[in-house]
Coordinates of N, CA and C in Angstrom, one line a residue:
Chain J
X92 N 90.6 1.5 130.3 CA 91.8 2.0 131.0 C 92.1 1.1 132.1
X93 N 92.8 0.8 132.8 CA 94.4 -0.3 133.1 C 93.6 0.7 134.7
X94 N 93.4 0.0 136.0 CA 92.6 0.5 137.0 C 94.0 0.9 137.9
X95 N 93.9 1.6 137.3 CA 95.3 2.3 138.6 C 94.8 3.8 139.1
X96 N 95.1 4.0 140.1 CA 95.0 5.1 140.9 C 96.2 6.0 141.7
X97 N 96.6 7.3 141.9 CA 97.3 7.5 142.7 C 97.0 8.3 143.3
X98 N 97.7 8.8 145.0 CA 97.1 9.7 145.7 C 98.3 10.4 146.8
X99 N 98.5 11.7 147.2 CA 97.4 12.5 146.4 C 97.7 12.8 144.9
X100 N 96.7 13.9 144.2 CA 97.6 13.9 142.9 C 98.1 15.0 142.9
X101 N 98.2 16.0 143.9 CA 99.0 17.2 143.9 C 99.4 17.4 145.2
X102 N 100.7 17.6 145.5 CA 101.3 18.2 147.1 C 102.2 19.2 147.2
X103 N 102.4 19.7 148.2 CA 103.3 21.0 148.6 C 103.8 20.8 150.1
X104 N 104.8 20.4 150.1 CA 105.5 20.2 151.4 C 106.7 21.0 151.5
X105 N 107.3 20.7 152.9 CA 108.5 21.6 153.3 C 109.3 20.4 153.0
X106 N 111.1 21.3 152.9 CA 112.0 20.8 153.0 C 112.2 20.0 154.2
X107 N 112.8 18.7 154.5 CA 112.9 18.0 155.5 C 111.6 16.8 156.1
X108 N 110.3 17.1 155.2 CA 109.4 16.7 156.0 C 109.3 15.2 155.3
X109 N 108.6 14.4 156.0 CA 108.7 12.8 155.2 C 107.2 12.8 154.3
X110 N 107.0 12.2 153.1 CA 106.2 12.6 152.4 C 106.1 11.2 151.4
X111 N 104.5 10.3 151.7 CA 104.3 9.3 151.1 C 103.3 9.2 150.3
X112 N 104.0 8.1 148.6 CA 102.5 8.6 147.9 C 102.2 7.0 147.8
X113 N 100.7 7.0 147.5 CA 100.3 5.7 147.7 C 99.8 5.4 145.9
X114 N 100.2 4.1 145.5 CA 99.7 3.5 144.2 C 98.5 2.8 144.6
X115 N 97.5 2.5 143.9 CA 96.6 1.3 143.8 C 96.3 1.4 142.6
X116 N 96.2 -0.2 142.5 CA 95.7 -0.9 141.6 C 94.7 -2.4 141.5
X117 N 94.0 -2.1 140.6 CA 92.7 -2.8 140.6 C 92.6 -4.7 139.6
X118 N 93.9 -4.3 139.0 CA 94.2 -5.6 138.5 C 94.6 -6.7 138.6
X119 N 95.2 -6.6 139.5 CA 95.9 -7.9 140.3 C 97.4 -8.6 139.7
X120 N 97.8 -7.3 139.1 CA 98.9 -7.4 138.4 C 99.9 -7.7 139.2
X121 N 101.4 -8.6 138.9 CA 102.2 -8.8 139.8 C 103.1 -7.5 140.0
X122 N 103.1 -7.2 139.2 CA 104.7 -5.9 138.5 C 103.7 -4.4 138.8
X123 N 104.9 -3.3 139.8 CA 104.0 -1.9 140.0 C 105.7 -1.4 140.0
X124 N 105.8 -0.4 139.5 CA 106.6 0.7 139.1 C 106.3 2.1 139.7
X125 N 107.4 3.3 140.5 CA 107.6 3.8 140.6 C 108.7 4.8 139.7
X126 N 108.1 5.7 139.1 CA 108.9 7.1 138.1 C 108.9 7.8 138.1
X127 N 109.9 8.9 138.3 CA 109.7 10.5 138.5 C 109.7 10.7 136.2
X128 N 109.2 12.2 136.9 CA 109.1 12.5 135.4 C 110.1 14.2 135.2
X129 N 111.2 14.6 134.9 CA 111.3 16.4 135.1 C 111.7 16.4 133.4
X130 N 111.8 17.7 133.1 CA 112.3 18.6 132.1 C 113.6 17.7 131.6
X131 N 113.7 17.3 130.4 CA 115.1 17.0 130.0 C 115.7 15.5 130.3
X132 N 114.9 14.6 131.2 CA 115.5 13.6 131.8 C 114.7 12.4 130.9
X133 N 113.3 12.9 131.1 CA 112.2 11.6 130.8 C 112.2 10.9 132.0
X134 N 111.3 9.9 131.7 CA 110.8 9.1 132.8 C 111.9 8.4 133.7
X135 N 112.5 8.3 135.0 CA 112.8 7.5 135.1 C 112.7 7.0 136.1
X136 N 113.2 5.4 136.7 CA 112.7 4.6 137.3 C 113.6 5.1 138.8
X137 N 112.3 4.9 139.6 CA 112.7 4.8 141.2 C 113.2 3.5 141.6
X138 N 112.1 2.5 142.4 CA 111.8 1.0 142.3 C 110.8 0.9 142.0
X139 N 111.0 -0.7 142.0 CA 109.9 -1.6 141.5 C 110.0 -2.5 142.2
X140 N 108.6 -3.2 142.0 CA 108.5 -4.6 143.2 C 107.5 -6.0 141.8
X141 N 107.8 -6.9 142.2 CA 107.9 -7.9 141.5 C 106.9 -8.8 142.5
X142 N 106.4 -8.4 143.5 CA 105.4 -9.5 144.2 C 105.1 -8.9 145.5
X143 N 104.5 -9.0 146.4 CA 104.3 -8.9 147.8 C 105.8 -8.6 148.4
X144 N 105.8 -7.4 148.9 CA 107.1 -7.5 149.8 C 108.0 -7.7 149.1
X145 N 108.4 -7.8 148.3 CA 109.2 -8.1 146.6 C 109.9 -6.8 146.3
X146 N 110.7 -6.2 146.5 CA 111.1 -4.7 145.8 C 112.5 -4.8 145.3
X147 N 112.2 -3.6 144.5 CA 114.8 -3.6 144.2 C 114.3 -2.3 143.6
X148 N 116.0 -1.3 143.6 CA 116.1 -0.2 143.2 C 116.0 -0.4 141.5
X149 N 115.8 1.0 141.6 CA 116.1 1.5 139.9 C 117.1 2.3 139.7
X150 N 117.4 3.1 138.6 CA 118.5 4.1 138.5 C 118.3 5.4 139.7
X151 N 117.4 5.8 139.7 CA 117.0 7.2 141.1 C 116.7 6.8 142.7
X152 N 117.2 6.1 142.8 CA 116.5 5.3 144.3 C 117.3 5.9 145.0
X153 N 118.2 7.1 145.4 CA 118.3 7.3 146.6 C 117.4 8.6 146.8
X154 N 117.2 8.4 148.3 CA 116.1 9.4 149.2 C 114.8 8.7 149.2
X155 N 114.6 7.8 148.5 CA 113.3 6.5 147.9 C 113.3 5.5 148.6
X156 N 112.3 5.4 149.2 CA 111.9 3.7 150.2 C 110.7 3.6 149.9
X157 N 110.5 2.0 149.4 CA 109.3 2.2 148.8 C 108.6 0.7 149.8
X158 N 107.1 0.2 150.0 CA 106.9 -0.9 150.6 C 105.6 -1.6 149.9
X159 N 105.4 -3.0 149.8 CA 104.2 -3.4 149.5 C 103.9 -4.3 149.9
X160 N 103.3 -4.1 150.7 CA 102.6 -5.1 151.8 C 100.8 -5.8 151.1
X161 N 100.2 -5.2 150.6 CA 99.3 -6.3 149.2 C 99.5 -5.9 148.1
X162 N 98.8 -6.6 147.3 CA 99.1 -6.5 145.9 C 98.8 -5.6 145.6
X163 N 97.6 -5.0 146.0 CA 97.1 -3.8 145.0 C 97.6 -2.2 145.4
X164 N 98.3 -2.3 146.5 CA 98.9 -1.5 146.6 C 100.7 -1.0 147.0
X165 N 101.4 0.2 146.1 CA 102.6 0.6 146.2 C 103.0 1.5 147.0
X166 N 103.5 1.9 148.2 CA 103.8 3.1 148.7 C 105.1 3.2 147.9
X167 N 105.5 5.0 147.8 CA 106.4 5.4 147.8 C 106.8 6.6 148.7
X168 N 108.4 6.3 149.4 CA 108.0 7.4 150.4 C 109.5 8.1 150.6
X169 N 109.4 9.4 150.6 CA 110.8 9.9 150.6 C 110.3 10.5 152.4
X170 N 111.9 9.9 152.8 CA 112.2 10.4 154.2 C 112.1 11.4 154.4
X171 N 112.9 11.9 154.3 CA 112.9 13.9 154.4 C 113.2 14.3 153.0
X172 N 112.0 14.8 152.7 CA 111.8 15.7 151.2 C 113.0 17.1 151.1
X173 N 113.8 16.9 149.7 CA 114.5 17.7 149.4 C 113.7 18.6 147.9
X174 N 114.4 19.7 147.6 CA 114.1 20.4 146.7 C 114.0 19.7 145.2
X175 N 115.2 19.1 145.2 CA 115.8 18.2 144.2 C 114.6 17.2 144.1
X176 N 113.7 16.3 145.0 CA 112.9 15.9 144.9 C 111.2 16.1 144.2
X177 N 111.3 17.4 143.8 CA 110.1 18.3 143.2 C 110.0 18.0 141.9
X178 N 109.3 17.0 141.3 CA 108.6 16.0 140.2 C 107.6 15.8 139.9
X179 N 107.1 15.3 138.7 CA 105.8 14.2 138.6 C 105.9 12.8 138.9
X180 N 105.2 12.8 139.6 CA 105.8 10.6 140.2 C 104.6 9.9 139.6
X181 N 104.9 9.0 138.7 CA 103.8 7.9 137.9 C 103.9 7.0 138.7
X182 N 102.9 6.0 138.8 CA 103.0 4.9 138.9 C 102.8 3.9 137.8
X183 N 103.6 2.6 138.0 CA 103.0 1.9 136.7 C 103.0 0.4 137.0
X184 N 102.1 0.0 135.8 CA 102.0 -2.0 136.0 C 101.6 -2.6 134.9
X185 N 102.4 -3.4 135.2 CA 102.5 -4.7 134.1 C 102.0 -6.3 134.2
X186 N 102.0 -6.8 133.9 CA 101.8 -8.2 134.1 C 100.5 -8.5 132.9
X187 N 99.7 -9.6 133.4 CA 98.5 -9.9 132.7 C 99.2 -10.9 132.0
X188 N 98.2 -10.8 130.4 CA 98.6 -11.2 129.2 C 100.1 -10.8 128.1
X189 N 100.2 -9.4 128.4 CA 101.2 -8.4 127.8 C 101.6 -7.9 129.1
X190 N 103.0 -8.9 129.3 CA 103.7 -8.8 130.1 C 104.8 -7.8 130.0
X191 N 105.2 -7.5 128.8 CA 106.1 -6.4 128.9 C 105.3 -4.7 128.4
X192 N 104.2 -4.9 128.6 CA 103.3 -3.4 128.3 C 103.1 -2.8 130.0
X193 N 103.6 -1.8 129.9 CA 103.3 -1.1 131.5 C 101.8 0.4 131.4
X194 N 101.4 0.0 132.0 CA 100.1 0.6 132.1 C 100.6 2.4 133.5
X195 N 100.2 3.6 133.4 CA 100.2 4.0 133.9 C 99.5 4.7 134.9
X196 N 99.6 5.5 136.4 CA 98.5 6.1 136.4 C 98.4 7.4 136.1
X197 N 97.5 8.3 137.0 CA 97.2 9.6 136.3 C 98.5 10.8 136.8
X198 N 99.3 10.4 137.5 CA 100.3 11.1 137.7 C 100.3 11.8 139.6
X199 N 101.6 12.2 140.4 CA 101.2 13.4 141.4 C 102.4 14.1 141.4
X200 N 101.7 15.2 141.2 CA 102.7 16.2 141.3 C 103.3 17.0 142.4
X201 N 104.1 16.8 143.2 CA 105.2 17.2 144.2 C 106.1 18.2 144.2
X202 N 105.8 19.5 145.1 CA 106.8 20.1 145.1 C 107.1 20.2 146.5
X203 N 108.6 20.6 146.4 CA 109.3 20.8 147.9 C 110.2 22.0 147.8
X204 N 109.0 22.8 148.9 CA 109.4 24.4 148.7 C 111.0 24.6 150.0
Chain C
X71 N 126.5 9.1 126.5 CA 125.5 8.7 125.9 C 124.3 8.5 126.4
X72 N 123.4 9.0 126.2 CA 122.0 8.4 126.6 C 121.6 7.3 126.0
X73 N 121.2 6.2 126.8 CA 120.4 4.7 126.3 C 119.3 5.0 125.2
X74 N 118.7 6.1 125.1 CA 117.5 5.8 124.5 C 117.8 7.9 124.0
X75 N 117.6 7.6 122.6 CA 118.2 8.9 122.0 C 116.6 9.8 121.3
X76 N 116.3 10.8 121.2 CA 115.0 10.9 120.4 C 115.5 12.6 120.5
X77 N 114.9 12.7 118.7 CA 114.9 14.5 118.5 C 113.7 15.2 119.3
X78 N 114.1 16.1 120.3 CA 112.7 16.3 121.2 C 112.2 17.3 120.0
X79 N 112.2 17.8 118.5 CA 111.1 18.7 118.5 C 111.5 20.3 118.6
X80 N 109.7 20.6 118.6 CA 109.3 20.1 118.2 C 108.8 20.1 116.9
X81 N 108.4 18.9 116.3 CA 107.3 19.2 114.8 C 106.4 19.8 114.7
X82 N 106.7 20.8 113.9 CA 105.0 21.4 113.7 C 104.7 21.0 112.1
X83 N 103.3 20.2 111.9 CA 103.1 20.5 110.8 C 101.4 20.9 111.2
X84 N 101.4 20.5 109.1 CA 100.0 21.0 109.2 C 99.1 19.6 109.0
X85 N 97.8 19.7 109.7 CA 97.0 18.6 109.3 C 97.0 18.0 108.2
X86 N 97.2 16.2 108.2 CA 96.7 15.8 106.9 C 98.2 15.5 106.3
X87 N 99.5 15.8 107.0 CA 100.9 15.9 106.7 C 101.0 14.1 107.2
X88 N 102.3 14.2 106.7 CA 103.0 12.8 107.1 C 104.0 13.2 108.2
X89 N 104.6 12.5 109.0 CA 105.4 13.0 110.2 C 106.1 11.7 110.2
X90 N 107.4 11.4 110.3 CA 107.9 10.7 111.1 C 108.9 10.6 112.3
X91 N 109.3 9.9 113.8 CA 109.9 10.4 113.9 C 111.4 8.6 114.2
X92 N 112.2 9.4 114.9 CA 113.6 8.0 114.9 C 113.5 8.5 116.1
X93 N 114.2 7.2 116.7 CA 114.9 6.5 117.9 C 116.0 5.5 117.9
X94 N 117.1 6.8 118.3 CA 118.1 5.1 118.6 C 118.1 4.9 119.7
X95 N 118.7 3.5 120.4 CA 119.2 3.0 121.6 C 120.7 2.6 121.7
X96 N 121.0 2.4 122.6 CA 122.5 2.1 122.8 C 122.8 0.3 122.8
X97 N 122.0 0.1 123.8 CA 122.1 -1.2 124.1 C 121.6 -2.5 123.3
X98 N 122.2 -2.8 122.6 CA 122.4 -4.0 121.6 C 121.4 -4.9 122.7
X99 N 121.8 -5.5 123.8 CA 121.1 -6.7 124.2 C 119.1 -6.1 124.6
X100 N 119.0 -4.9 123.8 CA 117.4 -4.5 124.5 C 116.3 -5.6 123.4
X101 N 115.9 -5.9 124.2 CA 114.6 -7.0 123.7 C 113.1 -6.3 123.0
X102 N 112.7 -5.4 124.0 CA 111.2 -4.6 123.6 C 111.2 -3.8 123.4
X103 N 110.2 -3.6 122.1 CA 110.4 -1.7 121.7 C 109.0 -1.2 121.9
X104 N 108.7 -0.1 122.4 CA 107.3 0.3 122.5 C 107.6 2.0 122.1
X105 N 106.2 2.6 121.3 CA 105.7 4.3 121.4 C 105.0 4.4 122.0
X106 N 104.8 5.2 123.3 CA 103.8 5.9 124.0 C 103.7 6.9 124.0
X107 N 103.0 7.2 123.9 CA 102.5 8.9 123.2 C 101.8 9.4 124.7
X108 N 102.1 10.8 125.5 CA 102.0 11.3 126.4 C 101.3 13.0 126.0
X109 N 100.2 13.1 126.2 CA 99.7 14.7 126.3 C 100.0 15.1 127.6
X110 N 99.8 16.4 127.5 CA 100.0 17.7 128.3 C 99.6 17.5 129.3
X111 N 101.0 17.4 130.9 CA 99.9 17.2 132.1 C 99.2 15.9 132.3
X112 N 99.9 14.7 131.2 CA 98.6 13.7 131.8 C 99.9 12.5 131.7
X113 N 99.4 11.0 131.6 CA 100.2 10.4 132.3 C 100.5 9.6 130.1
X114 N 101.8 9.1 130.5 CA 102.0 8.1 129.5 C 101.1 7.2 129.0
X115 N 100.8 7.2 127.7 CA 99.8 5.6 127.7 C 100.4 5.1 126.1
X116 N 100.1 3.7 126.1 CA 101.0 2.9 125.6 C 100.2 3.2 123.7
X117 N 101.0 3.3 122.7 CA 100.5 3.8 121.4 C 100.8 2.4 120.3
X118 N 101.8 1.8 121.0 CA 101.7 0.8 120.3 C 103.1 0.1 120.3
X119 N 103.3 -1.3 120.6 CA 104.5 -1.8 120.3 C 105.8 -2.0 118.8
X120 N 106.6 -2.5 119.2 CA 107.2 -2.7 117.5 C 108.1 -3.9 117.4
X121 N 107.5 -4.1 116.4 CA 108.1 -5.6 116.1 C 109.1 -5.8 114.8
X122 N 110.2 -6.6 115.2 CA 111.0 -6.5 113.9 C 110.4 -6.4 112.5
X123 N 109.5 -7.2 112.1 CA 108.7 -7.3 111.0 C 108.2 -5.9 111.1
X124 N 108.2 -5.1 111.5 CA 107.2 -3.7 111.8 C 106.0 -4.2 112.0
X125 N 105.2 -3.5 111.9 CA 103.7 -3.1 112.9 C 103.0 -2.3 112.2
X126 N 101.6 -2.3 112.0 CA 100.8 -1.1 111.6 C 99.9 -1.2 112.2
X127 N 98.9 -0.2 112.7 CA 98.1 0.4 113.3 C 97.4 1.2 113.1
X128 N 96.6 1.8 111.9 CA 95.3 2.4 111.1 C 96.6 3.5 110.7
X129 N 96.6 4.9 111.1 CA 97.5 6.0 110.4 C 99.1 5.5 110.8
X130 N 99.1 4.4 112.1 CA 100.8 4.6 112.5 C 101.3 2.9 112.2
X131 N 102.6 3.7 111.7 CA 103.4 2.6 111.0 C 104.7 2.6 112.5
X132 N 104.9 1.4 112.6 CA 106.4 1.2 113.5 C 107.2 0.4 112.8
X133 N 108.2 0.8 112.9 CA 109.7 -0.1 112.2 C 110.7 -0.2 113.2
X134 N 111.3 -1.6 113.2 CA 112.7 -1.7 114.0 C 113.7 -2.2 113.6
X135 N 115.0 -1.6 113.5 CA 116.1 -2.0 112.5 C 117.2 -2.3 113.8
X136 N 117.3 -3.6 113.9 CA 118.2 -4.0 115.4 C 119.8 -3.8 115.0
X137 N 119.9 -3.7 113.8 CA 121.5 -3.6 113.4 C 122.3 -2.6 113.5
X138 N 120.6 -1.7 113.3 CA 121.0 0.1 113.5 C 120.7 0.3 114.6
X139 N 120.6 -0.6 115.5 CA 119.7 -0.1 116.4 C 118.7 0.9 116.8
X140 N 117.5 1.1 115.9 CA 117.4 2.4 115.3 C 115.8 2.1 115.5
X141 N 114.7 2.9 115.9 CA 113.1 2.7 115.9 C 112.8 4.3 115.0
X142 N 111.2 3.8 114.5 CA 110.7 4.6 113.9 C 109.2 4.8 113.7
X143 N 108.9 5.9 114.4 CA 107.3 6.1 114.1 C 106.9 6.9 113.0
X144 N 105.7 6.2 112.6 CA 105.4 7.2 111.3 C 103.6 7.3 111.2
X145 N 103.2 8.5 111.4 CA 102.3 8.6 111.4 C 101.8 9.6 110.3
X146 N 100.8 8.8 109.3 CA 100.0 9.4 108.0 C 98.8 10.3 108.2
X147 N 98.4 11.0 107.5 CA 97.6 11.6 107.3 C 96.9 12.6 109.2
X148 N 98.3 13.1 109.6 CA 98.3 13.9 111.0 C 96.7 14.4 111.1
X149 N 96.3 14.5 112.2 CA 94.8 15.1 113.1 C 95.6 16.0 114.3
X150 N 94.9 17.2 113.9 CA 94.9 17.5 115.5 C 94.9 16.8 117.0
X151 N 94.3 16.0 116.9 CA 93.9 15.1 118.2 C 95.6 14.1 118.2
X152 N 96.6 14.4 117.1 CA 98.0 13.7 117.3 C 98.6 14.3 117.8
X153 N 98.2 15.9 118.5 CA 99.8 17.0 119.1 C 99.9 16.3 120.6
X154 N 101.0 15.8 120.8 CA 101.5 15.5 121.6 C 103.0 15.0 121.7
X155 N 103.5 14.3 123.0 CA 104.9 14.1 123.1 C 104.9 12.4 122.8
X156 N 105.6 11.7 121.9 CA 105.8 10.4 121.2 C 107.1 10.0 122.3
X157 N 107.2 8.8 123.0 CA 107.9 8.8 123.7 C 108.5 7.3 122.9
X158 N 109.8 6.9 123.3 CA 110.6 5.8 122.8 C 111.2 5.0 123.6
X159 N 110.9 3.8 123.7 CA 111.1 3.0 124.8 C 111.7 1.6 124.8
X160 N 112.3 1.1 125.1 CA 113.2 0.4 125.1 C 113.2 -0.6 126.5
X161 N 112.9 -2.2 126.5 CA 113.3 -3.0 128.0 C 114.1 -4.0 127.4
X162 N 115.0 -4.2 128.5 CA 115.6 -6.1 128.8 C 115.1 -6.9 129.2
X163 N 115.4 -8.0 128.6 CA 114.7 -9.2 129.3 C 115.6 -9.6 130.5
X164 N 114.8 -9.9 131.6 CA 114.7 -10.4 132.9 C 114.6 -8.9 133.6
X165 N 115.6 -9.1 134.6 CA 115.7 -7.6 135.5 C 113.9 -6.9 136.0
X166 N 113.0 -7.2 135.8 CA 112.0 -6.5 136.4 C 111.0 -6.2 135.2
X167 N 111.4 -6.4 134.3 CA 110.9 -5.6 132.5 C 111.1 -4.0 133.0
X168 N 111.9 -3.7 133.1 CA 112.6 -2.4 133.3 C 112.6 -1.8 131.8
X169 N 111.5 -0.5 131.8 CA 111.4 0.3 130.5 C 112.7 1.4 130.9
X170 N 113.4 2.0 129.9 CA 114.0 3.1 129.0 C 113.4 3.8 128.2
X171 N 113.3 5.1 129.1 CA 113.1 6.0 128.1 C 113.1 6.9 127.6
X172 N 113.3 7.1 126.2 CA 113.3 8.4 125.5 C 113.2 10.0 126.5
X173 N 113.7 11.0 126.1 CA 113.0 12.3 126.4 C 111.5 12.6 125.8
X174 N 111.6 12.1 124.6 CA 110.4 12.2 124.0 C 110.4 13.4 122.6
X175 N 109.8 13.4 121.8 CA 109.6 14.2 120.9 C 108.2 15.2 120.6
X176 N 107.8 15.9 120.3 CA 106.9 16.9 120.8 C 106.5 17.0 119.4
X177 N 104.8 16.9 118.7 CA 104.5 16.5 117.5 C 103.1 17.6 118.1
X178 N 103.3 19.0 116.7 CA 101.8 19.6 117.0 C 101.6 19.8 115.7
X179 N 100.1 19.5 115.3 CA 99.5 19.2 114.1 C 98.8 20.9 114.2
X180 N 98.8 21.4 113.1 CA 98.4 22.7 113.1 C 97.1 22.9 111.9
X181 N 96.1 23.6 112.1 CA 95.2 24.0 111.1 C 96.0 24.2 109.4

């Protein structure tokens, strides 16, 4: 299995509060991905970052700021957490040999009560 | 329209059945086709790519018909250990390798 980690893997926050999840990864992959996951939508993309300090939006990026200051790891962080924000957030990565294969991690689950 | 189309399900059969399922996409210029198959509560993991020529993989067959724009998973001789959600996926080249995907389809193999 693809050395990714996320943390935490389950949270419960208030409305309004700022709330950051952190990716690592152990491969030294260039490519890390941010995705919510709900009912009916499927996965889709927050941002992504393409290198150190390297980021760009995806289709869901607003209320999303995301930063990566080393490689091995992704923050994602929503300013003030909305209801609408209450998801499964993957992380994911790519690169290596099978550059278009994205590896996931184990998932965190977010709710904003 | 949704970019990436799939019957969510779900299938039920019985072990030892043949199952297949389709995927269209919208976008003519999409380059990569991948199934990732996702259980209950856990994260996506990759089941296998698809290549024009198709693909095979011990019970799973993949097909890709770019004219139909149309994907196809087919998996023989079903196991319990196959109930899960078959996801359909779709990237462009350049842009990030930015995946599309499916809702997913929901496959439970039954006694």
């Amino acid at each position: 299995d693809a050395g990714i980690t996320q943390s935490p893997r389950h949270k419960v926050t208030e409305t309004g509060t700022p709330v950051t999840l952190r990716c690592h990864q152990t491969e030294n992959h260039r490519y890390m991905y941010w995705y919510r996951q709900d009912p009916g939508h499927g996965l889709r993309l927050i941002h992504y970052s393409y290198g150190v300090k390297d980021t760009d939006k995806g289709e869901v990026s607003d209320g999303y700021s995301v930063s990566r200051s080393k490689t091995e790891d992704f923050l994602l962080t929503l300013e003030s957490a909305t209801s609408s924000q209450t998801s499964v957030y993957f992380c994911a990565i790519t690169g290596g040999d099978k550059f278009y294969e994205q590896y996931f991690g184990p998932g965190t689950r977010l709710t904003v009560t | 329209r949704k970019e990436v189309e799939q019957d969510p399900g779900p299938f039920n059969v019985p072990e030892g059945a043949t199952v297949a399922f389709n995927c269209t996409y919208s976008n003519s210029a999409s380059q990569s086709f991948f199934w990732y198959r996702q259980d209950c509560r856990k994260e996506p993991k990759l089941l296998m790519s698809v290549y024009s020529s198709g693909n095979e993989d011990g019970r799973f067959t993949a097909q890709l018909n770019r004219a139909s724009q149309y994907i196809s998973l087919l998996i023989r001789d079903s196991k319990l250990s196959d109930s899960a959600t078959y996801l359909c996926v779709v990237t462009l080249t350049g842009g990030g390798n930015k995946l599309t995907f499916g809702t997913g389809t929901q496959l439970k193999v039954e006694l």
